[in-house]
XYZ file of C-alpha atoms in Angstrom:
331
model
C 90.933 110.202 86.216
C 87.369 110.779 85.236
C 84.727 108.406 86.534
C 83.763 107.437 82.972
C 82.453 103.945 82.471
C 84.482 101.063 83.820
C 87.527 101.249 81.681
C 91.222 101.008 82.353
C 92.774 104.269 83.283
C 95.287 105.662 80.815
C 97.286 108.577 82.126
C 95.373 111.827 81.897
C 96.877 115.291 81.825
C 94.204 116.755 84.070
C 95.267 118.992 86.919
C 94.640 117.718 90.426
C 94.133 119.496 93.710
C 97.148 117.547 94.885
C 99.406 117.239 91.845
C 100.940 119.294 89.012
C 100.007 118.142 85.501
C 101.459 114.846 84.389
C 104.199 115.331 81.843
C 103.308 112.226 79.876
C 99.854 111.603 78.469
C 99.316 108.008 77.367
C 96.534 107.087 75.027
C 96.059 103.559 76.399
C 93.584 101.035 75.069
C 90.204 101.313 76.750
C 88.815 98.411 78.743
C 85.318 97.060 78.442
C 83.443 94.655 80.623
C 85.240 95.456 83.868
C 82.225 96.560 85.855
C 80.518 94.022 87.989
C 76.721 94.104 88.100
C 75.262 95.862 91.114
C 72.843 93.825 93.138
C 71.183 96.736 94.909
C 67.437 97.068 94.475
C 66.885 100.071 92.161
C 63.431 100.549 93.648
C 64.961 101.683 96.929
C 63.550 105.027 97.954
C 65.768 108.072 97.612
C 67.137 109.257 100.952
C 66.388 112.955 101.193
C 68.121 115.534 103.336
C 64.957 116.052 105.376
C 64.554 112.346 106.049
C 68.120 112.189 107.284
C 67.401 114.994 109.762
C 65.608 112.607 112.055
C 66.370 112.055 115.751
C 69.631 110.227 116.101
C 71.351 111.724 113.115
C 71.261 114.099 110.192
C 73.011 114.175 106.856
C 75.578 116.428 108.502
C 76.391 113.656 110.979
C 78.103 112.039 108.034
C 80.247 114.987 107.111
C 83.989 115.083 107.508
C 83.642 117.536 110.383
C 81.703 115.071 112.547
C 84.348 112.380 112.348
C 82.036 109.389 111.958
C 83.380 108.190 108.632
C 86.662 110.122 108.863
C 87.759 110.177 112.519
C 89.045 113.641 113.378
C 92.087 112.252 115.175
C 92.858 109.940 112.287
C 93.072 106.161 112.108
C 96.024 104.131 113.336
C 96.893 101.666 110.613
C 98.067 98.187 111.687
C 101.499 98.574 110.083
C 104.798 100.329 110.598
C 106.730 101.858 107.707
C 110.239 101.284 109.024
C 112.920 102.338 106.546
C 110.926 101.580 103.402
C 111.323 105.192 102.335
C 115.090 104.766 102.356
C 114.779 101.501 100.442
C 112.518 103.031 97.789
C 115.004 105.870 97.342
C 117.985 103.513 97.171
C 116.225 101.468 94.492
C 115.370 104.582 92.489
C 111.622 104.014 92.766
C 111.488 107.412 94.487
C 113.767 110.323 93.715
C 114.141 111.468 97.303
C 115.318 114.996 96.547
C 112.530 115.754 94.089
C 109.913 114.128 96.276
C 110.973 116.145 99.309
C 111.174 119.349 97.269
C 107.613 118.810 96.065
C 106.231 118.769 99.591
C 108.554 121.457 100.908
C 107.292 123.753 98.161
C 103.753 123.123 99.324
C 104.691 123.722 102.948
C 103.386 120.273 103.804
C 106.538 118.395 104.734
C 106.322 117.777 108.477
C 108.988 116.075 110.559
C 106.839 112.941 110.591
C 106.570 112.912 106.812
C 110.286 113.577 106.442
C 110.984 110.619 108.701
C 108.773 108.359 106.588
C 110.838 109.283 103.543
C 114.366 109.471 104.915
C 114.311 107.914 108.374
C 113.252 104.819 110.250
C 109.600 105.143 111.266
C 109.057 102.195 113.576
C 105.736 103.264 115.084
C 102.343 102.474 113.629
C 101.252 104.818 110.834
C 98.432 107.232 111.654
C 96.293 108.180 108.648
C 94.664 111.624 108.705
C 93.005 113.961 106.225
C 96.224 115.967 106.158
C 98.575 113.113 105.267
C 96.239 110.921 103.189
C 97.704 112.211 99.923
C 101.280 111.836 101.129
C 100.693 108.242 102.209
C 98.957 107.562 98.910
C 102.143 108.541 97.094
C 104.346 106.388 99.310
C 102.039 103.385 98.977
C 101.847 104.013 95.218
C 105.621 103.790 94.893
C 105.661 100.641 97.012
C 102.886 98.945 95.050
C 104.515 99.806 91.736
C 108.037 98.746 92.628
C 107.669 95.729 94.901
C 107.747 92.457 92.995
C 104.393 90.689 93.040
C 102.715 88.077 90.831
C 99.660 90.328 90.540
C 101.764 92.733 88.498
C 103.697 90.030 86.685
C 100.793 87.898 85.495
C 97.561 89.781 86.204
C 95.373 92.114 84.178
C 98.052 94.804 83.976
C 100.033 92.850 81.390
C 97.082 91.769 79.254
C 98.231 92.434 75.661
C 94.823 93.948 74.869
C 95.897 97.051 76.761
C 99.223 97.536 75.037
C 101.349 96.631 78.028
C 101.529 97.823 81.619
C 103.395 100.976 80.600
C 100.220 102.601 79.287
C 98.363 103.036 82.563
C 98.073 105.998 84.895
C 99.569 103.967 87.736
C 102.765 103.391 85.744
C 103.329 106.287 83.343
C 101.797 108.643 85.889
C 104.452 107.894 88.515
C 106.809 110.785 87.745
C 108.823 110.619 90.970
C 111.054 107.700 90.019
C 114.605 107.928 88.773
C 114.479 106.995 85.117
C 111.502 105.379 83.453
C 108.864 104.198 85.938
C 108.692 100.880 84.101
C 112.319 100.317 85.082
C 110.914 99.768 88.575
C 107.673 97.957 87.770
C 107.614 94.832 89.959
C 111.429 94.885 89.938
C 112.426 95.164 93.602
C 111.987 92.971 96.672
C 111.412 95.147 99.713
C 109.860 92.146 101.430
C 108.869 88.657 100.340
C 105.414 87.325 101.094
C 104.864 83.740 102.146
C 102.548 81.674 99.920
C 99.789 82.116 102.502
C 100.291 85.880 102.619
C 100.227 86.106 98.827
C 96.956 84.165 98.714
C 95.505 86.669 101.184
C 96.638 89.637 99.091
C 95.173 88.023 95.981
C 91.841 87.411 97.692
C 91.438 90.847 99.243
C 92.739 92.715 96.199
C 89.979 91.134 94.108
C 87.377 92.382 96.585
C 88.405 96.050 96.873
C 87.004 98.515 94.348
C 87.406 102.258 93.914
C 84.774 104.739 92.726
C 86.989 106.260 90.037
C 86.538 103.162 87.852
C 85.137 99.655 87.740
C 88.345 97.779 88.456
C 89.430 95.997 91.603
C 92.791 96.417 93.289
C 93.862 93.257 91.467
C 93.858 95.479 88.356
C 95.767 98.512 89.722
C 95.583 100.687 86.614
C 95.357 103.994 88.500
C 97.291 105.414 91.416
C 94.673 104.528 94.027
C 94.663 100.920 92.886
C 98.443 100.654 92.894
C 98.671 102.352 96.278
C 96.091 99.989 97.762
C 98.026 97.018 96.384
C 101.164 98.289 98.082
C 99.265 98.776 101.328
C 97.811 95.256 101.191
C 101.260 93.782 100.595
C 102.664 95.777 103.499
C 99.918 94.571 105.842
C 100.282 90.956 104.761
C 104.059 91.086 105.185
C 103.580 92.181 108.803
C 101.119 89.436 109.650
C 97.952 91.528 109.832
C 94.830 89.362 109.998
C 92.350 89.254 107.138
C 89.677 91.009 109.183
C 91.999 93.843 110.129
C 93.166 94.158 106.524
C 89.581 94.738 105.370
C 89.005 97.302 108.124
C 92.199 99.199 107.379
C 91.540 99.135 103.631
C 88.111 100.695 104.169
C 89.618 103.407 106.357
C 92.206 104.202 103.698
C 89.650 104.268 100.879
C 87.418 106.530 102.981
C 90.161 109.140 103.377
C 91.034 108.915 99.683
C 87.387 109.178 98.555
C 85.614 111.038 101.385
C 82.452 112.067 99.522
C 81.923 108.502 98.385
C 81.965 106.924 101.812
C 80.104 109.744 103.556
C 77.330 109.199 101.009
C 77.436 105.424 101.449
C 77.235 105.914 105.221
C 74.098 108.045 104.788
C 72.577 105.343 102.604
C 73.362 102.637 105.154
C 71.974 104.744 108.006
C 68.675 105.072 106.170
C 68.646 101.282 105.957
C 69.100 101.191 109.732
C 72.805 100.317 109.797
C 75.218 102.626 111.601
C 78.652 103.091 110.043
C 80.324 101.410 113.008
C 78.280 98.280 112.328
C 78.861 97.892 108.592
C 80.879 95.103 106.995
C 84.129 96.570 105.591
C 84.346 93.765 103.050
C 80.815 94.475 101.806
C 81.380 98.234 101.598
C 84.572 97.753 99.572
C 82.879 95.457 97.075
C 81.642 96.332 93.608
C 78.056 96.951 94.750
C 79.175 99.952 96.798
C 82.687 101.058 95.883
C 82.954 100.586 92.123
C 82.022 103.446 89.819
C 78.744 101.805 88.807
C 77.904 100.609 92.291
C 78.493 103.981 93.867
C 76.495 105.708 91.119
C 73.447 103.651 92.088
C 73.967 104.389 95.783
C 74.488 108.075 95.130
C 71.308 108.284 93.067
C 69.359 107.206 96.151
C 70.865 109.788 98.485
C 70.137 113.505 98.168
C 73.586 114.918 98.779
C 74.764 118.482 99.277
C 76.731 119.944 96.363
C 80.356 118.855 96.404
C 82.933 121.490 97.128
C 84.905 120.599 94.007
C 85.374 117.912 91.403
C 87.612 114.918 91.121
C 91.292 115.049 90.378
C 93.778 113.516 87.999
C 96.146 110.605 88.189
C 99.571 112.177 88.621
C 101.794 112.866 91.561
C 103.229 116.363 91.224
C 101.269 119.476 92.149
C 101.904 123.038 93.109
C 98.570 123.248 94.887
C 97.781 122.565 98.501
C 96.055 119.583 99.993
C 92.420 119.303 99.023
C 89.837 120.877 101.303
C 87.898 118.622 103.603
C 85.133 116.578 101.998
C 86.663 116.931 98.582
C 86.188 113.964 96.319
C 89.618 112.788 95.338
C 88.722 111.029 92.106
C 91.858 109.325 90.850
C 94.239 111.917 92.167
C 95.966 112.011 95.498
């Protein structure tokens, strides 16, 4: 999905570094007024490459290869997957054979990934650059299919947008059996307590993504739907609010590496090391929305990106994106 304005994300037919073109292109109604005003001071001085090459750190210290924003060994998420892959397949939210064939064709279907899909993965999930796209797809299926009031009564069903079926997060999910809307908020893989649901509601409204101006509470693209699924999974396993914010920032950082490497450089210039930032603040509209990140990015002289953003589908014949690639609204 292109980072244009702050509008809802209809399915696009754009090729992604992770996914083959989406078969269905939906011309959904465009959303206005979703962006939240950025409170950053526009008079802030631009952070140049030379200024960042000061003792104690350079711009390169915030590259993927240095592991500050994206730890080289990955990040252990505070959840286990269990047999959710089996449950998603049994419900038809994932066509297991086609999903496996997709990754086998790429040569990216490790024993660990196979176990997440077909087995019982009881250990904590480790997120890495290599499996970030795979986990995005699993979380996407979970967020789409698990019943939740956010999907049943939130922005997704606002009649102004022509129904939930018109978004990239719904029509773009091509790995279900049958129509993806046959699975939209239809299954109960776990049931949240009222307190857990309140927590998901609160945090989902505070997490933005740089491909648009919408929060996770409006999961109109795959990243939003995947984050919703991840939040539900964490809440269902009793993860604390603080740890949910931390894990959500780690996940967003692996899905949008250029974004958070740039934000880290900006914060360093302000005298704040990445390890000392507030995850909740970084995930908010002032930093992580399309408009917020644009203002941050304009104040940081960044090296040229290796490639552009990606689309909003799930199937691809191409390999995993190179390190430091901006993922846009693809996987």
